[in-house]
Amino acid sequence: MSRRDLSMLDQIDRKILAVLQQDGRIANADLAKRINLSPTPTLEQVKRLERDGFIERYAALLNPEKMQAATTAFVEVALERTTEDVLERFAEAARKAPKR
């Protein structure tokens, strides 16, 4: 098993990786057309990229809205002073921050 590093990827490898990042379920024939290579060498290169660890796995990206998934983030804020007026101004700025 040959292990290649990033510097050994050619333009075809990079094109394959770019397309697969956008659509991991693309059919090999369609991938071959997108990278202007015939299907057999395309499949061989994809298998080599998998074997060499450049492609770890394939995954589905779920729509968080459809999944009704909430996001929780913990944020640490350091203020130079913690006087009442500074804390009030910070709280007001946080309330006015755009919501996503």
JSON list of N, CA, C and O in Angstrom, two decimals, residues 60-94:
[
{"chain": "A", "resi": 60, "resn": "ALA", "atom": "N", "xyz": [-23.53, 11.90, 5.03]},
{"chain": "A", "resi": 60, "resn": "ALA", "atom": "CA", "xyz": [-24.67, 12.72, 4.63]},
{"chain": "A", "resi": 60, "resn": "ALA", "atom": "C", "xyz": [-24.69, 13.97, 5.50]},
{"chain": "A", "resi": 60, "resn": "ALA", "atom": "O", "xyz": [-24.52, 13.90, 6.71]},
{"chain": "A", "resi": 61, "resn": "LEU", "atom": "N", "xyz": [-24.91, 15.12, 4.87]},
{"chain": "A", "resi": 61, "resn": "LEU", "atom": "CA", "xyz": [-25.06, 16.37, 5.61]},
{"chain": "A", "resi": 61, "resn": "LEU", "atom": "C", "xyz": [-26.55, 16.60, 5.80]},
{"chain": "A", "resi": 61, "resn": "LEU", "atom": "O", "xyz": [-27.29, 16.75, 4.83]},
{"chain": "A", "resi": 62, "resn": "LEU", "atom": "N", "xyz": [-26.97, 16.62, 7.03]},
{"chain": "A", "resi": 62, "resn": "LEU", "atom": "CA", "xyz": [-28.38, 16.78, 7.34]},
{"chain": "A", "resi": 62, "resn": "LEU", "atom": "C", "xyz": [-28.75, 18.25, 7.43]},
{"chain": "A", "resi": 62, "resn": "LEU", "atom": "O", "xyz": [-27.96, 19.08, 7.86]},
{"chain": "A", "resi": 63, "resn": "ASN", "atom": "N", "xyz": [-29.96, 18.57, 7.04]},
{"chain": "A", "resi": 63, "resn": "ASN", "atom": "CA", "xyz": [-30.47, 19.93, 7.11]},
{"chain": "A", "resi": 63, "resn": "ASN", "atom": "C", "xyz": [-30.90, 20.18, 8.56]},
{"chain": "A", "resi": 63, "resn": "ASN", "atom": "O", "xyz": [-31.86, 19.58, 9.04]},
{"chain": "A", "resi": 64, "resn": "PRO", "atom": "N", "xyz": [-30.21, 21.08, 9.26]},
{"chain": "A", "resi": 64, "resn": "PRO", "atom": "CA", "xyz": [-30.53, 21.30, 10.68]},
{"chain": "A", "resi": 64, "resn": "PRO", "atom": "C", "xyz": [-31.96, 21.82, 10.90]},
{"chain": "A", "resi": 64, "resn": "PRO", "atom": "O", "xyz": [-32.58, 21.47, 11.91]},
{"chain": "A", "resi": 65, "resn": "GLU", "atom": "N", "xyz": [-32.49, 22.60, 9.96]},
{"chain": "A", "resi": 65, "resn": "GLU", "atom": "CA", "xyz": [-33.85, 23.10, 10.11]},
{"chain": "A", "resi": 65, "resn": "GLU", "atom": "C", "xyz": [-34.85, 21.96, 10.01]},
{"chain": "A", "resi": 65, "resn": "GLU", "atom": "O", "xyz": [-35.79, 21.87, 10.81]},
{"chain": "A", "resi": 66, "resn": "LYS", "atom": "N", "xyz": [-34.67, 21.10, 9.02]},
{"chain": "A", "resi": 66, "resn": "LYS", "atom": "CA", "xyz": [-35.57, 19.95, 8.88]},
{"chain": "A", "resi": 66, "resn": "LYS", "atom": "C", "xyz": [-35.47, 19.02, 10.09]},
{"chain": "A", "resi": 66, "resn": "LYS", "atom": "O", "xyz": [-36.45, 18.41, 10.49]},
{"chain": "A", "resi": 67, "resn": "MET", "atom": "N", "xyz": [-34.28, 18.92, 10.64]},
{"chain": "A", "resi": 67, "resn": "MET", "atom": "CA", "xyz": [-34.06, 18.05, 11.78]},
{"chain": "A", "resi": 67, "resn": "MET", "atom": "C", "xyz": [-34.48, 18.72, 13.09]},
{"chain": "A", "resi": 67, "resn": "MET", "atom": "O", "xyz": [-34.41, 18.12, 14.15]},
{"chain": "A", "resi": 68, "resn": "GLN", "atom": "N", "xyz": [-34.91, 19.97, 12.98]},
{"chain": "A", "resi": 68, "resn": "GLN", "atom": "CA", "xyz": [-35.26, 20.77, 14.15]},
{"chain": "A", "resi": 68, "resn": "GLN", "atom": "C", "xyz": [-34.14, 20.71, 15.20]},
{"chain": "A", "resi": 68, "resn": "GLN", "atom": "O", "xyz": [-34.37, 20.55, 16.38]},
{"chain": "A", "resi": 69, "resn": "ALA", "atom": "N", "xyz": [-32.93, 20.86, 14.69]},
{"chain": "A", "resi": 69, "resn": "ALA", "atom": "CA", "xyz": [-31.75, 20.78, 15.55]},
{"chain": "A", "resi": 69, "resn": "ALA", "atom": "C", "xyz": [-31.37, 22.16, 16.05]},
{"chain": "A", "resi": 69, "resn": "ALA", "atom": "O", "xyz": [-31.19, 23.08, 15.27]},
{"chain": "A", "resi": 70, "resn": "ALA", "atom": "N", "xyz": [-31.28, 22.26, 17.32]},
{"chain": "A", "resi": 70, "resn": "ALA", "atom": "CA", "xyz": [-30.84, 23.52, 17.93]},
{"chain": "A", "resi": 70, "resn": "ALA", "atom": "C", "xyz": [-29.33, 23.45, 18.11]},
{"chain": "A", "resi": 70, "resn": "ALA", "atom": "O", "xyz": [-28.74, 22.39, 18.22]},
{"chain": "A", "resi": 71, "resn": "THR", "atom": "N", "xyz": [-28.71, 24.61, 18.10]},
{"chain": "A", "resi": 71, "resn": "THR", "atom": "CA", "xyz": [-27.28, 24.68, 18.31]},
{"chain": "A", "resi": 71, "resn": "THR", "atom": "C", "xyz": [-27.03, 25.40, 19.62]},
{"chain": "A", "resi": 71, "resn": "THR", "atom": "O", "xyz": [-27.61, 26.45, 19.89]},
{"chain": "A", "resi": 72, "resn": "THR", "atom": "N", "xyz": [-26.17, 24.83, 20.42]},
{"chain": "A", "resi": 72, "resn": "THR", "atom": "CA", "xyz": [-25.77, 25.47, 21.66]},
{"chain": "A", "resi": 72, "resn": "THR", "atom": "C", "xyz": [-24.30, 25.80, 21.55]},
{"chain": "A", "resi": 72, "resn": "THR", "atom": "O", "xyz": [-23.49, 24.96, 21.17]},
{"chain": "A", "resi": 73, "resn": "ALA", "atom": "N", "xyz": [-23.97, 27.03, 21.86]},
{"chain": "A", "resi": 73, "resn": "ALA", "atom": "CA", "xyz": [-22.57, 27.45, 21.83]},
{"chain": "A", "resi": 73, "resn": "ALA", "atom": "C", "xyz": [-22.21, 28.07, 23.16]},
{"chain": "A", "resi": 73, "resn": "ALA", "atom": "O", "xyz": [-23.01, 28.79, 23.77]},
{"chain": "A", "resi": 74, "resn": "PHE", "atom": "N", "xyz": [-21.03, 27.76, 23.62]},
{"chain": "A", "resi": 74, "resn": "PHE", "atom": "CA", "xyz": [-20.52, 28.36, 24.84]},
{"chain": "A", "resi": 74, "resn": "PHE", "atom": "C", "xyz": [-19.45, 29.36, 24.44]},
{"chain": "A", "resi": 74, "resn": "PHE", "atom": "O", "xyz": [-18.54, 29.03, 23.69]},
{"chain": "A", "resi": 75, "resn": "VAL", "atom": "N", "xyz": [-19.60, 30.58, 24.92]},
{"chain": "A", "resi": 75, "resn": "VAL", "atom": "CA", "xyz": [-18.68, 31.64, 24.54]},
{"chain": "A", "resi": 75, "resn": "VAL", "atom": "C", "xyz": [-18.12, 32.27, 25.80]},
{"chain": "A", "resi": 75, "resn": "VAL", "atom": "O", "xyz": [-18.85, 32.53, 26.76]},
{"chain": "A", "resi": 76, "resn": "GLU", "atom": "N", "xyz": [-16.83, 32.49, 25.79]},
{"chain": "A", "resi": 76, "resn": "GLU", "atom": "CA", "xyz": [-16.20, 33.17, 26.91]},
{"chain": "A", "resi": 76, "resn": "GLU", "atom": "C", "xyz": [-15.83, 34.57, 26.45]},
{"chain": "A", "resi": 76, "resn": "GLU", "atom": "O", "xyz": [-15.23, 34.75, 25.40]},
{"chain": "A", "resi": 77, "resn": "VAL", "atom": "N", "xyz": [-16.24, 35.56, 27.24]},
{"chain": "A", "resi": 77, "resn": "VAL", "atom": "CA", "xyz": [-15.97, 36.95, 26.90]},
{"chain": "A", "resi": 77, "resn": "VAL", "atom": "C", "xyz": [-15.14, 37.55, 28.02]},
{"chain": "A", "resi": 77, "resn": "VAL", "atom": "O", "xyz": [-15.47, 37.40, 29.21]},
{"chain": "A", "resi": 78, "resn": "ALA", "atom": "N", "xyz": [-14.06, 38.21, 27.65]},
{"chain": "A", "resi": 78, "resn": "ALA", "atom": "CA", "xyz": [-13.23, 38.89, 28.64]},
{"chain": "A", "resi": 78, "resn": "ALA", "atom": "C", "xyz": [-13.44, 40.39, 28.48]},
{"chain": "A", "resi": 78, "resn": "ALA", "atom": "O", "xyz": [-13.29, 40.93, 27.38]},
{"chain": "A", "resi": 79, "resn": "LEU", "atom": "N", "xyz": [-13.83, 41.05, 29.54]},
{"chain": "A", "resi": 79, "resn": "LEU", "atom": "CA", "xyz": [-14.02, 42.49, 29.53]},
{"chain": "A", "resi": 79, "resn": "LEU", "atom": "C", "xyz": [-12.91, 43.13, 30.35]},
{"chain": "A", "resi": 79, "resn": "LEU", "atom": "O", "xyz": [-12.46, 42.57, 31.35]},
{"chain": "A", "resi": 80, "resn": "GLU", "atom": "N", "xyz": [-12.45, 44.29, 29.91]},
{"chain": "A", "resi": 80, "resn": "GLU", "atom": "CA", "xyz": [-11.40, 44.97, 30.66]},
{"chain": "A", "resi": 80, "resn": "GLU", "atom": "C", "xyz": [-11.88, 45.38, 32.04]},
{"chain": "A", "resi": 80, "resn": "GLU", "atom": "O", "xyz": [-11.14, 45.33, 33.01]},
{"chain": "A", "resi": 81, "resn": "ARG", "atom": "N", "xyz": [-13.15, 45.79, 32.10]},
{"chain": "A", "resi": 81, "resn": "ARG", "atom": "CA", "xyz": [-13.73, 46.18, 33.40]},
{"chain": "A", "resi": 81, "resn": "ARG", "atom": "C", "xyz": [-15.07, 45.49, 33.52]},
{"chain": "A", "resi": 81, "resn": "ARG", "atom": "O", "xyz": [-15.73, 45.19, 32.54]},
{"chain": "A", "resi": 82, "resn": "THR", "atom": "N", "xyz": [-15.49, 45.26, 34.73]},
{"chain": "A", "resi": 82, "resn": "THR", "atom": "CA", "xyz": [-16.78, 44.60, 34.97]},
{"chain": "A", "resi": 82, "resn": "THR", "atom": "C", "xyz": [-17.68, 45.49, 35.83]},
{"chain": "A", "resi": 82, "resn": "THR", "atom": "O", "xyz": [-18.40, 45.01, 36.70]},
{"chain": "A", "resi": 83, "resn": "THR", "atom": "N", "xyz": [-17.63, 46.76, 35.54]},
{"chain": "A", "resi": 83, "resn": "THR", "atom": "CA", "xyz": [-18.50, 47.67, 36.27]},
{"chain": "A", "resi": 83, "resn": "THR", "atom": "C", "xyz": [-19.93, 47.49, 35.74]},
{"chain": "A", "resi": 83, "resn": "THR", "atom": "O", "xyz": [-20.14, 46.95, 34.66]},
{"chain": "A", "resi": 84, "resn": "GLU", "atom": "N", "xyz": [-20.88, 47.97, 36.49]},
{"chain": "A", "resi": 84, "resn": "GLU", "atom": "CA", "xyz": [-22.29, 47.79, 36.13]},
{"chain": "A", "resi": 84, "resn": "GLU", "atom": "C", "xyz": [-22.61, 48.38, 34.77]},
{"chain": "A", "resi": 84, "resn": "GLU", "atom": "O", "xyz": [-23.29, 47.76, 33.96]},
{"chain": "A", "resi": 85, "resn": "ASP", "atom": "N", "xyz": [-22.09, 49.58, 34.47]},
{"chain": "A", "resi": 85, "resn": "ASP", "atom": "CA", "xyz": [-22.39, 50.19, 33.17]},
{"chain": "A", "resi": 85, "resn": "ASP", "atom": "C", "xyz": [-21.77, 49.42, 32.01]},
{"chain": "A", "resi": 85, "resn": "ASP", "atom": "O", "xyz": [-22.38, 49.25, 30.96]},
{"chain": "A", "resi": 86, "resn": "VAL", "atom": "N", "xyz": [-20.57, 48.88, 32.20]},
{"chain": "A", "resi": 86, "resn": "VAL", "atom": "CA", "xyz": [-19.93, 48.07, 31.16]},
{"chain": "A", "resi": 86, "resn": "VAL", "atom": "C", "xyz": [-20.74, 46.80, 30.93]},
{"chain": "A", "resi": 86, "resn": "VAL", "atom": "O", "xyz": [-21.00, 46.40, 29.78]},
{"chain": "A", "resi": 87, "resn": "LEU", "atom": "N", "xyz": [-21.15, 46.14, 31.99]},
{"chain": "A", "resi": 87, "resn": "LEU", "atom": "CA", "xyz": [-21.95, 44.92, 31.86]},
{"chain": "A", "resi": 87, "resn": "LEU", "atom": "C", "xyz": [-23.29, 45.20, 31.20]},
{"chain": "A", "resi": 87, "resn": "LEU", "atom": "O", "xyz": [-23.75, 44.41, 30.36]},
{"chain": "A", "resi": 88, "resn": "GLU", "atom": "N", "xyz": [-23.90, 46.32, 31.51]},
{"chain": "A", "resi": 88, "resn": "GLU", "atom": "CA", "xyz": [-25.17, 46.68, 30.88]},
{"chain": "A", "resi": 88, "resn": "GLU", "atom": "C", "xyz": [-24.99, 46.95, 29.39]},
{"chain": "A", "resi": 88, "resn": "GLU", "atom": "O", "xyz": [-25.80, 46.51, 28.58]},
{"chain": "A", "resi": 89, "resn": "ARG", "atom": "N", "xyz": [-23.93, 47.64, 29.03]},
{"chain": "A", "resi": 89, "resn": "ARG", "atom": "CA", "xyz": [-23.67, 47.92, 27.61]},
{"chain": "A", "resi": 89, "resn": "ARG", "atom": "C", "xyz": [-23.38, 46.62, 26.85]},
{"chain": "A", "resi": 89, "resn": "ARG", "atom": "O", "xyz": [-23.84, 46.44, 25.71]},
{"chain": "A", "resi": 90, "resn": "PHE", "atom": "N", "xyz": [-22.64, 45.72, 27.49]},
{"chain": "A", "resi": 90, "resn": "PHE", "atom": "CA", "xyz": [-22.36, 44.43, 26.84]},
{"chain": "A", "resi": 90, "resn": "PHE", "atom": "C", "xyz": [-23.65, 43.64, 26.65]},
{"chain": "A", "resi": 90, "resn": "PHE", "atom": "O", "xyz": [-23.90, 43.10, 25.58]},
{"chain": "A", "resi": 91, "resn": "ALA", "atom": "N", "xyz": [-24.49, 43.58, 27.66]},
{"chain": "A", "resi": 91, "resn": "ALA", "atom": "CA", "xyz": [-25.76, 42.85, 27.57]},
{"chain": "A", "resi": 91, "resn": "ALA", "atom": "C", "xyz": [-26.63, 43.44, 26.47]},
{"chain": "A", "resi": 91, "resn": "ALA", "atom": "O", "xyz": [-27.25, 42.69, 25.69]},
{"chain": "A", "resi": 92, "resn": "GLU", "atom": "N", "xyz": [-26.67, 44.74, 26.36]},
{"chain": "A", "resi": 92, "resn": "GLU", "atom": "CA", "xyz": [-27.47, 45.40, 25.32]},
{"chain": "A", "resi": 92, "resn": "GLU", "atom": "C", "xyz": [-26.92, 45.07, 23.93]},
{"chain": "A", "resi": 92, "resn": "GLU", "atom": "O", "xyz": [-27.67, 44.77, 23.00]},
{"chain": "A", "resi": 93, "resn": "ALA", "atom": "N", "xyz": [-25.59, 45.09, 23.78]},
{"chain": "A", "resi": 93, "resn": "ALA", "atom": "CA", "xyz": [-24.99, 44.76, 22.50]},
{"chain": "A", "resi": 93, "resn": "ALA", "atom": "C", "xyz": [-25.27, 43.29, 22.13]},
{"chain": "A", "resi": 93, "resn": "ALA", "atom": "O", "xyz": [-25.55, 42.98, 20.98]},
{"chain": "A", "resi": 94, "resn": "ALA", "atom": "N", "xyz": [-25.25, 42.41, 23.11]},
{"chain": "A", "resi": 94, "resn": "ALA", "atom": "CA", "xyz": [-25.53, 40.99, 22.86]},
{"chain": "A", "resi": 94, "resn": "ALA", "atom": "C", "xyz": [-26.99, 40.81, 22.42]},
{"chain": "A", "resi": 94, "resn": "ALA", "atom": "O", "xyz": [-27.28, 40.03, 21.52]}
]
